[in-house]
Amino acid sequence: MKDVAARAGVGLKTVSRVVNKEPGVTADTERRVQEAITALGFRRNDSARILRKGRTASVGLVLEDLADPFYAPLNRAVEEVARAHGALLINGSSAEDPDRERELALALCARRVDGLIVVPAGDDHRYLEPEIAAGIATVFVDRPAGRISADAVLSDSFGGAHEGVAHLVAHGHRRIGFIGDRPRIHTAAERLRGYRAAMADAGLPVDESWISLGPTAPGRVRAEARRMLAGDRPVTALFTGNNRVTATAVRVIAAHARPVALVGFDDLELADLLSPGVTVVAQDPARLGRTAAERLFRRLDGVVEPPRRVELPTRLIARGSGELPPARG
Amino acid sequence: MKDVAARAGVGLKTVSRVVNKEPGVTADTERRVQEAITALGFRRNDSARILRKGRTASVGLVLEDLADPFYAPLNRAVEEVARAHGALLINGSSAEDPDRERELALALCARRVDGLIVVPAGDDHRYLEPEIAAGIATVFVDRPAGRISADAVLSDSFGGAHEGVAHLVAHGHRRIGFIGDRPRIHTAAERLRGYRAAMADAGLPVDESWISLGPTAPGRVRAEARRMLAGDRPVTALFTGNNRVTATAVRVIAAHARPVALVGFDDLELADLLSPGVTVVAQDPARLGRTAAERLFRRLDGVVEPPRRVELPTRLIARGSGELPPARG
């Protein structure tokens, strides 16, 4: 801190004010201090540890939706790691809105969290560069950061989707529909890429009417699933891009006249008890959360290393719906 | 604040330090300031609003388990209300451990949250009295506070369980098992009370071997359900005390030789798609969270009124499992 103060030509108190985002510093002074911090590779958490006296440490977590059961075990796993490090968890939902993600992440930084774990809704995270430069450790989870270099802990969406679609192909399907989340979401795009690759690897043509990406609202998913299952040459199987889509697709299929094969990305509670059981490509959301939080605390403990992307494997669980043969048209 | 300072015989700065739990105040001075605060009915949030300049407001939420899908919509609903009031959400799990609940609630207070929403694990909340006296608005949700008077937003556990068990009785069942959560949990005790009342109202004797309260771990629930379904005079129906218990009971019943009727407290995703669909007594967790958060912000807005207990109705959803007749023994 002394070095930063000397380099910026200000007092220690001023450096502390800038680091802690307290008022009473001119824009010009703040910029000089920030430049000195960047130049010297000053780690905010080192100073935070000194300045924090009496404050509880905290970690911010920006999720897509606190109410989505996929994120519940991830949330809990981050909490457990934070707790083991004596830190509280401050969290919130972006509701898949990049502006809301940005607003929430910056509010957490202003609240002086020690570190940040983000499930990004947007694809441009340059707004976090000053915070990261100022020493707020940041790890992305479930989806990578956009336009900045940062730690990311992901599931193998491409590989998982490839395996799930190949499984349907192996059970005789040639006409397979793909219903996924909005195309700008990294996982949705990766799973679509896995679908296309598996079809191509099997030498199967893809009709673009078999592909539908968009919001996971039940109304949209229901309409798209019904459309793909109607007409002269319907699809005989569906691959669904996440747990929200699968929950709706299962209902459409249950009400459909002919059997339709289904493999869904993400596991669902009770999925094993349906008739047939739902075959899924399962992620491990608790492990995603735990791995991201451990990575974050490694950084907070002062380990300096280049940003790393960790990809966790998925697991195909065959339960019946993905092993149905194609129904006669 | 001036009145508090004058009454305690200290400067404004000292009052601010005490209110904000900053260091540099002797125990004696702190006590005098706290006494003056209590005597004058000083509301911390009034001062907080002044002192907070530049800080984001925040609300603490202590849940039982961030990973339990029941709490996910409650969590999200609290977040939405907090967000509408410009406040961040700091949360965590008590893991059904009263010590951990206390530790977490006090850590949130030390972190200077403006208000606190608690799903209590313990049954003695006198430890929160100094915090509440110091102006931290506190609302209990899902379960009431113990040994203090405080706002509480609950579901009608007694009425819901009574209705669910009466539904089984109306379908011809006389031997009905009850598997619930640990007896010291208010909702578990209330639901058992509802079960006993419904049996008594129908003039049916209850064999104590039909009742099992304890942890909701699948192993315990499985063993208890199997025990009740075995022997010469098994139960012909089960009433399960929450979603965790139901998820396991459904699996035991699916593997059982004879049909067993089931009504579960709490709804579950996909419960309507099982064969038969699972009849449930549904709560509205999002409404619980929203009502509690609105109550909290009413207090934070300065509304002074006696603590109130709000009880939300439950809703019986008949889907098939609760309408099965008793199987022949």
XYZ file of C-alpha atoms in Angstrom:
658
model
C 0.000 0.000 0.000
C 2.892 2.327 0.757
C 4.276 1.667 -2.729
C 0.907 2.431 -4.294
C 0.625 5.651 -2.299
C 4.162 6.709 -3.241
C 3.685 5.897 -6.914
C 0.339 7.728 -7.080
C 1.674 10.619 -5.036
C -1.120 10.412 -2.449
C -1.464 9.449 1.206
C -2.195 5.964 2.549
C -5.671 7.109 3.578
C -6.487 8.005 -0.019
C -5.372 4.599 -1.282
C -7.565 2.976 1.343
C -10.513 5.156 0.242
C -10.104 4.159 -3.394
C -9.685 0.466 -2.607
C -12.749 0.524 -0.384
C -14.771 2.721 -2.744
C -15.340 5.328 -0.070
C -16.379 8.851 -1.088
C -14.152 11.924 -0.942
C -11.721 11.087 -3.744
C -11.648 13.032 -7.021
C -11.933 11.125 -10.299
C -8.413 12.164 -11.228
C -6.909 10.922 -7.941
C -8.856 7.682 -8.197
C -7.486 7.069 -11.682
C -3.919 7.700 -10.510
C -4.358 5.270 -7.629
C -5.930 2.632 -9.884
C -3.045 2.983 -12.333
C -0.529 2.592 -9.529
C -2.423 -0.492 -8.320
C -2.391 -2.028 -11.792
C 1.273 -1.167 -12.324
C 2.328 -2.703 -9.040
C 0.047 -5.739 -9.255
C -1.371 -4.742 -5.886
C -3.810 -7.344 -4.551
C -6.865 -5.800 -2.951
C -7.421 -8.815 -0.715
C -4.033 -8.344 0.910
C -5.077 -4.901 2.000
C -8.637 -6.057 2.611
C -7.346 -8.535 5.135
C -5.782 -5.663 7.041
C -8.603 -3.215 6.565
C -11.303 -5.759 7.214
C -10.706 -5.952 10.966
C -13.933 -6.955 12.590
C -15.747 -7.392 9.308
C -16.902 -10.788 8.125
C -15.425 -11.837 4.817
C -17.917 -12.385 2.030
C -18.197 -13.896 -1.390
C -20.655 -12.802 -4.061
C -22.482 -15.291 -6.264
C -24.436 -14.216 -9.336
C -26.726 -17.019 -10.495
C -29.095 -17.148 -13.427
C -32.103 -17.998 -11.264
C -32.159 -18.750 -7.532
C -35.430 -20.646 -8.103
C -34.023 -23.063 -10.712
C -33.416 -26.457 -9.039
C -30.232 -26.870 -11.124
C -28.601 -23.965 -9.281
C -29.736 -24.999 -5.782
C -26.976 -27.601 -5.186
C -24.423 -25.286 -6.852
C -25.470 -22.470 -4.510
C -25.249 -24.728 -1.477
C -21.823 -26.074 -2.500
C -20.416 -22.539 -2.859
C -21.874 -21.729 0.543
C -20.206 -24.747 2.159
C -16.769 -23.852 0.787
C -17.243 -20.184 1.766
C -18.323 -21.252 5.245
C -15.232 -23.430 5.621
C -13.240 -20.251 4.903
C -15.298 -18.165 7.345
C -17.015 -16.175 4.598
C -20.654 -15.251 4.097
C -22.441 -15.651 0.782
C -24.183 -12.727 -0.921
C -26.143 -13.809 -3.944
C -28.753 -12.998 -6.495
C -30.255 -13.836 -9.874
C -29.479 -12.238 -13.197
C -32.751 -13.614 -14.632
C -30.769 -14.187 -17.847
C -30.534 -10.416 -18.365
C -26.981 -9.144 -19.086
C -27.801 -5.678 -17.687
C -29.084 -7.172 -14.458
C -25.997 -9.413 -14.206
C -23.762 -6.356 -14.586
C -25.756 -4.315 -12.090
C -25.692 -7.144 -9.526
C -21.982 -7.970 -9.984
C -21.007 -4.300 -9.598
C -23.293 -3.883 -6.576
C -21.508 -6.842 -4.969
C -18.135 -5.257 -5.733
C -19.328 -1.945 -4.283
C -20.375 -3.917 -1.230
C -16.719 -4.963 -1.017
C -17.013 -8.709 -1.434
C -13.650 -10.445 -1.337
C -14.433 -12.491 -4.405
C -17.057 -13.085 -7.024
C -18.469 -16.215 -8.657
C -20.568 -15.514 -11.726
C -22.910 -17.584 -13.875
C -22.829 -15.086 -16.723
C -25.958 -14.010 -18.557
C -24.072 -11.667 -20.870
C -21.147 -12.252 -23.216
C -19.058 -9.159 -22.527
C -17.431 -8.913 -19.102
C -15.022 -6.073 -19.742
C -17.040 -4.130 -17.168
C -15.368 -6.330 -14.508
C -11.808 -5.556 -15.622
C -11.294 -2.627 -13.188
C -12.640 -4.750 -10.313
C -10.409 -7.695 -11.179
C -7.450 -5.338 -11.570
C -8.265 -3.906 -8.143
C -7.937 -7.413 -6.718
C -11.465 -8.855 -6.560
C -10.913 -12.519 -7.352
C -13.447 -13.654 -9.954
C -14.376 -17.118 -11.156
C -17.006 -17.905 -13.775
C -19.054 -21.043 -13.435
C -21.414 -22.995 -15.726
C -20.546 -20.613 -18.589
C -17.263 -18.839 -19.462
C -16.548 -15.115 -19.317
C -16.860 -13.088 -22.513
C -14.076 -10.862 -23.884
C -11.921 -11.109 -20.770
C -9.542 -13.786 -19.574
C -10.774 -15.340 -16.327
C -11.081 -18.643 -14.477
C -14.056 -20.739 -15.585
C -15.482 -24.031 -14.317
C -17.810 -25.631 -16.839
C -19.486 -28.905 -17.679
C -18.562 -30.545 -20.960
C -21.694 -29.369 -22.773
C -20.404 -30.272 -26.227
C -19.286 -33.772 -25.220
C -22.424 -34.441 -23.168
C -24.776 -33.439 -25.978
C -22.727 -35.408 -28.496
C -22.988 -38.518 -26.330
C -26.742 -38.064 -25.737
C -27.548 -37.629 -29.432
C -25.231 -40.499 -30.436
C -27.153 -42.636 -27.924
C -30.422 -41.885 -29.756
C -28.744 -42.625 -33.103
C -27.497 -45.943 -31.719
C -31.112 -46.820 -30.891
C -32.141 -46.350 -34.489
C -33.228 -42.696 -34.638
C -32.538 -40.700 -37.795
C -34.897 -37.771 -37.286
C -33.982 -36.153 -33.968
C -35.244 -32.796 -32.718
C -33.177 -30.393 -30.580
C -34.919 -27.905 -28.274
C -32.589 -25.666 -26.298
C -32.187 -22.382 -24.459
C -31.453 -19.014 -26.127
C -28.605 -19.245 -28.658
C -26.489 -16.500 -27.048
C -26.146 -18.682 -23.914
C -22.834 -20.502 -24.175
C -24.120 -23.851 -22.896
C -27.069 -23.774 -25.316
C -24.757 -23.058 -28.258
C -22.290 -25.764 -27.178
C -25.032 -28.362 -26.811
C -26.363 -27.508 -30.251
C -22.815 -27.918 -31.587
C -22.699 -31.358 -29.909
C -26.010 -32.282 -31.558
C -24.790 -31.226 -35.012
C -21.472 -33.037 -34.581
C -23.155 -36.277 -33.485
C -25.537 -36.147 -36.447
C -22.677 -35.401 -38.845
C -20.520 -38.182 -37.354
C -23.385 -40.592 -38.019
C -23.746 -39.272 -41.585
C -27.259 -38.022 -40.881
C -28.655 -34.894 -42.520
C -30.238 -32.281 -40.238
C -33.411 -30.485 -41.242
C -33.285 -26.983 -39.724
C -36.950 -27.335 -38.712
C -35.768 -29.909 -36.144
C -33.830 -27.256 -34.254
C -35.377 -24.703 -31.925
C -33.479 -22.404 -29.580
C -35.166 -19.796 -27.409
C -36.583 -19.053 -23.967
C -37.356 -22.113 -21.856
C -40.861 -20.894 -20.990
C -43.231 -23.906 -21.056
C -45.490 -22.336 -23.708
C -42.714 -21.958 -26.248
C -41.198 -25.385 -25.583
C -44.621 -27.053 -25.760
C -45.437 -25.415 -29.114
C -42.052 -26.325 -30.611
C -42.165 -29.941 -29.395
C -45.684 -30.357 -30.776
C -44.658 -28.821 -34.098
C -41.716 -31.247 -34.453
C -43.949 -34.215 -33.584
C -46.682 -33.239 -36.049
C -46.918 -33.503 -39.831
C -45.959 -36.179 -42.344
C -42.398 -36.704 -41.302
C -42.208 -35.996 -37.559
C -39.064 -36.443 -35.496
C -38.982 -39.782 -33.637
C -36.805 -38.527 -30.789
C -36.070 -35.310 -28.934
C -32.867 -34.101 -27.344
C -33.646 -31.347 -24.824
C -31.021 -28.787 -23.896
C -31.613 -28.371 -20.156
C -33.799 -29.369 -17.190
C -36.413 -26.634 -17.814
C -36.924 -27.800 -21.412
C -36.988 -31.470 -20.406
C -39.706 -30.908 -17.759
C -42.010 -29.544 -20.459
C -41.008 -32.002 -23.199
C -41.798 -34.943 -20.900
C -45.352 -33.613 -20.566
C -45.797 -33.189 -24.318
C -44.499 -36.707 -24.965
C -46.728 -38.212 -22.246
C -49.760 -36.733 -24.020
C -48.597 -37.753 -27.519
C -50.288 -40.594 -29.402
C -47.068 -42.408 -30.402
C -44.028 -43.133 -28.218
C -41.259 -40.575 -28.638
C -37.695 -41.183 -27.456
C -36.128 -38.537 -25.242
C -32.712 -37.721 -23.839
C -32.467 -34.596 -21.687
C -29.451 -32.565 -20.607
C -29.463 -32.280 -16.751
C -30.986 -34.714 -14.278
C -34.408 -34.090 -12.680
C -35.799 -35.307 -9.376
C -38.211 -38.257 -9.880
C -37.017 -38.666 -13.513
C -36.179 -42.302 -12.712
C -39.768 -42.997 -11.612
C -41.583 -41.953 -14.784
C -42.689 -44.625 -17.251
C -40.388 -44.857 -19.064
C -37.687 -43.337 -16.863
C -36.089 -40.275 -18.430
C -32.640 -40.885 -19.900
C -30.432 -37.901 -19.111
C -26.986 -36.453 -19.581
C -26.337 -35.483 -15.966
C -24.127 -32.665 -14.792
C -22.881 -32.451 -11.209
C -23.993 -28.949 -10.122
C -22.632 -29.366 -6.580
C -19.217 -30.239 -7.996
C -19.369 -27.235 -10.335
C -20.040 -24.960 -7.350
C -17.440 -26.590 -5.143
C -14.740 -26.491 -7.808
C -15.438 -22.837 -8.621
C -15.431 -21.833 -4.941
C -12.205 -23.721 -4.247
C -10.622 -21.989 -7.215
C -11.806 -18.636 -5.842
C -10.351 -19.205 -2.375
C -7.096 -20.383 -3.914
C -6.881 -16.976 -5.565
C -7.901 -15.226 -2.339
C -5.136 -17.123 -0.559
C -2.744 -15.324 -2.859
C -1.973 -18.031 -5.431
C -1.058 -16.217 -8.641
C -1.400 -18.215 -11.853
C -2.899 -17.662 -15.293
C -6.682 -18.020 -15.644
C -7.660 -21.626 -16.204
C -10.696 -23.306 -17.749
C -11.777 -26.485 -15.956
C -14.234 -28.760 -17.757
C -16.104 -31.363 -15.732
C -17.369 -34.534 -17.439
C -21.059 -35.329 -17.834
C -22.623 -38.743 -17.312
C -25.234 -40.459 -19.490
C -27.853 -42.243 -17.354
C -29.998 -44.629 -19.426
C -33.446 -45.106 -17.890
C -35.744 -46.071 -20.747
C -36.869 -42.955 -22.629
C -33.623 -42.744 -24.590
C -33.682 -46.433 -25.512
C -37.119 -46.478 -27.179
C -36.927 -47.440 -30.872
C -38.316 -45.068 -33.496
C -42.120 -45.271 -33.708
C -43.579 -46.161 -37.098
C -44.802 -42.940 -38.775
C -29.275 10.258 17.060
C -28.697 13.567 18.842
C -31.169 12.478 21.541
C -29.359 9.143 21.959
C -25.988 10.904 22.203
C -27.329 13.398 24.765
C -28.992 10.719 26.858
C -25.899 8.479 26.841
C -23.596 11.448 27.434
C -21.437 10.678 24.397
C -20.701 12.260 21.026
C -22.572 11.552 17.780
C -19.523 9.730 16.429
C -19.670 7.267 19.324
C -23.345 6.537 18.718
C -22.555 5.918 15.077
C -19.733 3.555 16.068
C -22.005 1.544 18.343
C -24.829 1.374 15.814
C -22.431 0.251 13.120
C -20.547 -2.115 15.425
C -17.254 -0.403 14.706
C -14.315 -0.856 17.081
C -12.987 1.751 19.506
C -15.894 1.847 21.965
C -15.549 0.543 25.530
C -18.046 -2.032 26.782
C -19.383 0.462 29.308
C -19.982 3.182 26.705
C -21.562 0.675 24.365
C -23.989 -0.405 27.088
C -24.949 3.204 27.842
C -25.592 3.891 24.153
C -27.627 0.688 23.781
C -29.703 1.632 26.831
C -30.344 5.069 25.420
C -31.342 3.509 22.109
C -33.773 1.142 23.809
C -35.185 3.910 26.028
C -35.806 6.215 23.094
C -37.071 3.522 20.749
C -34.385 4.555 18.311
C -34.661 2.697 15.011
C -31.325 1.630 13.632
C -32.564 1.767 10.077
C -33.370 5.465 10.371
C -29.779 6.143 11.199
C -28.629 3.469 8.791
C -30.295 5.349 5.988
C -28.218 8.380 6.860
C -25.024 6.532 7.607
C -25.349 4.200 4.682
C -24.497 6.811 2.049
C -22.869 4.989 -0.809
C -23.445 1.566 0.704
C -25.937 -0.833 -0.807
C -28.698 -1.899 1.542
C -28.886 -5.601 2.274
C -31.199 -8.190 3.718
C -30.098 -11.426 5.351
C -31.904 -14.710 4.738
C -31.212 -17.799 6.839
C -32.648 -20.887 5.131
C -32.635 -24.483 6.251
C -30.950 -25.719 3.083
C -30.089 -23.708 -0.044
C -30.100 -27.000 -1.980
C -33.672 -28.011 -1.043
C -35.963 -27.297 -4.020
C -38.699 -26.171 -1.593
C -36.602 -23.176 -0.558
C -35.492 -22.220 -4.084
C -38.684 -20.299 -5.031
C -38.846 -18.797 -1.505
C -35.259 -17.586 -1.889
C -35.975 -16.113 -5.313
C -39.160 -14.376 -4.087
C -37.282 -12.709 -1.204
C -34.632 -11.624 -3.695
C -37.220 -10.070 -6.009
C -38.810 -8.016 -3.207
C -35.361 -6.986 -1.918
C -34.322 -5.989 -5.423
C -37.462 -3.866 -5.820
C -36.298 -2.046 -2.670
C -32.734 -1.715 -3.937
C -31.327 -4.221 -1.459
C -28.931 -7.126 -1.918
C -29.564 -10.563 -0.460
C -27.048 -12.274 1.831
C -28.016 -15.838 2.585
C -27.008 -19.171 3.921
C -28.134 -22.526 5.254
C -28.550 -23.552 8.871
C -28.477 -27.239 7.854
C -31.152 -27.752 10.530
C -28.552 -27.027 13.225
C -29.652 -24.424 15.837
C -26.032 -23.440 16.575
C -25.324 -22.871 12.930
C -28.529 -20.828 12.578
C -27.447 -18.626 15.484
C -23.918 -18.226 14.174
C -25.178 -17.303 10.714
C -27.881 -14.890 11.933
C -25.413 -13.084 14.191
C -22.778 -12.967 11.447
C -25.385 -11.304 9.216
C -26.174 -8.785 11.957
C -22.465 -8.099 12.454
C -22.313 -7.548 8.716
C -24.925 -4.824 9.302
C -27.817 -6.144 7.268
C -30.851 -3.877 7.439
C -33.186 -6.749 8.115
C -33.263 -10.472 8.629
C -35.567 -13.240 7.387
C -35.098 -16.523 9.198
C -36.305 -20.083 8.632
C -35.494 -21.148 12.177
C -33.744 -24.421 12.956
C -33.775 -23.785 16.692
C -36.601 -23.058 19.098
C -35.014 -20.335 21.234
C -34.386 -16.996 19.562
C -33.654 -14.878 22.596
C -30.159 -14.460 21.179
C -31.715 -12.097 18.606
C -33.350 -9.819 21.168
C -30.447 -7.325 21.384
C -30.308 -7.137 17.580
C -34.048 -6.583 17.279
C -33.893 -3.994 20.071
C -31.090 -2.271 18.161
C -33.438 -1.964 15.202
C -32.688 -4.921 12.917
C -36.102 -5.803 11.505
C -36.652 -9.552 11.734
C -39.302 -11.765 10.165
C -39.543 -15.532 10.576
C -40.793 -17.621 7.697
C -41.950 -21.252 7.285
C -41.634 -21.732 11.071
C -42.268 -19.323 13.966
C -39.709 -17.850 16.364
C -39.181 -19.532 19.735
C -39.392 -17.695 23.073
C -39.518 -14.225 21.497
C -42.358 -12.303 19.947
C -41.713 -11.684 16.257
C -43.425 -11.558 12.867
C -43.938 -14.975 11.290
C -45.265 -16.054 7.891
C -46.272 -19.714 7.875
C -48.261 -22.232 5.881
C -51.226 -23.827 7.597
C -49.389 -27.064 8.425
C -52.044 -28.330 10.826
C -54.945 -27.649 8.458
C -53.098 -28.993 5.416
C -52.164 -32.262 7.115
C -55.677 -32.618 8.506
C -57.135 -32.229 5.017
C -54.651 -34.662 3.469
C -55.283 -37.390 6.038
C -59.062 -36.841 5.914
C -58.791 -37.301 2.130
C -57.215 -40.750 2.650
C -59.900 -41.604 5.216
C -62.583 -40.551 2.732
C -61.119 -43.062 0.269
C -61.573 -45.892 2.738
C -58.253 -46.003 4.586
C -58.237 -46.883 8.285
C -54.574 -47.769 8.776
C -52.552 -44.714 7.726
C -48.839 -44.195 8.372
C -47.246 -40.797 9.044
C -43.553 -40.215 8.229
C -42.291 -36.749 9.050
C -39.265 -34.615 9.833
C -37.670 -34.292 13.302
C -40.254 -33.639 16.016
C -38.628 -30.435 17.302
C -39.285 -28.798 13.912
C -42.476 -26.789 14.253
C -43.929 -27.783 10.871
C -43.273 -31.486 11.541
C -45.018 -31.277 14.927
C -47.963 -29.346 13.468
C -48.426 -31.804 10.633
C -48.381 -34.704 13.087
C -50.998 -32.840 15.125
C -53.097 -32.526 11.938
C -52.736 -36.268 11.300
C -53.835 -37.137 14.848
C -56.774 -34.726 14.712
C -58.014 -36.099 11.373
C -57.805 -39.676 12.674
C -59.601 -38.711 15.898
C -62.282 -36.778 13.978
C -62.943 -39.944 11.947
C -63.100 -42.022 15.134
C -60.040 -44.044 14.057
C -57.523 -45.422 16.564
C -53.837 -44.695 15.898
C -51.205 -47.347 16.491
C -48.001 -45.556 17.546
C -45.998 -47.858 15.245
C -47.629 -46.022 12.329
C -45.867 -42.783 13.280
C -42.216 -42.015 12.550
C -40.544 -38.638 12.964
C -36.835 -38.085 12.363
C -34.242 -36.972 9.816
C -35.426 -36.979 6.199
C -32.360 -38.911 4.996
C -33.497 -41.440 2.341
C -32.114 -44.408 4.319
C -34.215 -43.704 7.395
C -37.380 -42.906 5.449
C -36.975 -46.034 3.308
C -36.564 -48.286 6.360
C -39.565 -46.762 8.149
C -41.834 -46.938 5.100
C -40.869 -50.564 4.506
C -41.477 -51.408 8.150
C -44.973 -49.891 8.091
C -45.792 -51.750 4.863
C -44.593 -55.120 6.181
C -46.094 -57.600 8.631
C -49.576 -58.972 9.170
C -51.435 -55.718 9.447
C -49.567 -53.187 7.290
C -50.754 -49.634 6.738
C -52.667 -49.215 3.464
C -51.746 -45.560 3.006
C -48.918 -43.158 3.859
C -49.038 -39.466 4.659
C -45.566 -37.951 4.193
C -44.590 -34.798 6.063
C -42.547 -32.948 3.420
C -41.092 -33.100 -0.086
C -37.871 -34.872 0.996
C -39.871 -37.667 2.661
C -42.286 -37.930 -0.273
C -39.464 -38.324 -2.824
C -38.242 -41.415 -0.963
C -41.690 -42.825 -0.097
C -42.681 -42.713 -3.785
C -39.705 -44.967 -4.567
C -40.570 -47.459 -1.815
C -44.189 -47.619 -2.970
C -43.179 -48.047 -6.625
C -41.162 -51.131 -5.630
C -43.863 -52.534 -3.305
C -45.906 -55.602 -4.288
C -49.342 -54.124 -3.449
C -50.629 -50.635 -4.295
C -50.235 -48.175 -1.429
C -52.090 -44.860 -1.291
C -50.009 -41.729 -0.707
C -50.601 -38.081 0.066
C -47.508 -35.909 0.488
C -47.071 -32.479 2.053
C -45.403 -30.125 -0.536
C -45.559 -30.384 -4.286
C -42.745 -31.922 -6.343
C -41.726 -31.293 -9.933
C -42.944 -34.129 -12.230
C -45.245 -35.461 -9.449
C -48.178 -35.152 -11.880
C -46.442 -37.414 -14.424
C -45.909 -40.479 -12.229
C -48.355 -43.409 -12.475
C -50.386 -42.748 -10.456
C -49.776 -39.021 -10.109
C -48.806 -38.023 -6.569
C -51.605 -36.380 -4.589
C -50.136 -33.541 -2.551
C -50.961 -30.836 -0.052
C -49.194 -27.975 -1.803
C -47.690 -24.939 -0.139
C -46.815 -21.812 -2.087
C -43.137 -21.236 -1.207
C -42.825 -18.184 -3.458
C -45.779 -16.570 -1.678
C -44.237 -17.414 1.710
C -41.032 -15.646 0.694
C -42.798 -12.688 -0.887
C -45.101 -12.159 2.095
C -42.217 -12.365 4.572
C -40.071 -9.957 2.550
C -42.923 -7.472 2.151
C -43.507 -7.625 5.891
C -39.803 -6.965 6.460
C -39.696 -3.922 4.202
C -42.863 -2.584 5.818
C -40.939 -2.615 9.108
C -37.866 -1.112 7.441
C -40.080 1.667 6.099
C -40.795 2.544 9.701
C -44.243 1.003 10.226
C -44.511 0.220 13.929
C -47.076 -2.419 14.886
C -47.171 -5.498 17.104
C -45.629 -8.712 15.709
C -48.119 -10.608 13.602
C -48.443 -14.234 12.553
C -49.669 -14.711 8.992
C -50.840 -18.180 8.004
C -51.152 -19.010 4.312
C -53.600 -21.709 3.171
C -52.462 -24.975 1.591
C -54.104 -26.621 -1.394
C -54.903 -30.323 -1.848
C -54.159 -31.474 -5.408
C -55.685 -34.905 -6.164
C -53.685 -36.755 -8.844
C -54.338 -40.433 -8.244
C -52.062 -41.721 -5.471
C -54.317 -40.353 -2.735
C -57.473 -41.758 -4.312
C -56.369 -45.408 -4.430
C -58.591 -47.676 -2.303
C -57.032 -49.791 0.470
C -55.312 -52.881 -0.940
C -56.521 -56.241 0.413
C -54.006 -57.468 3.010
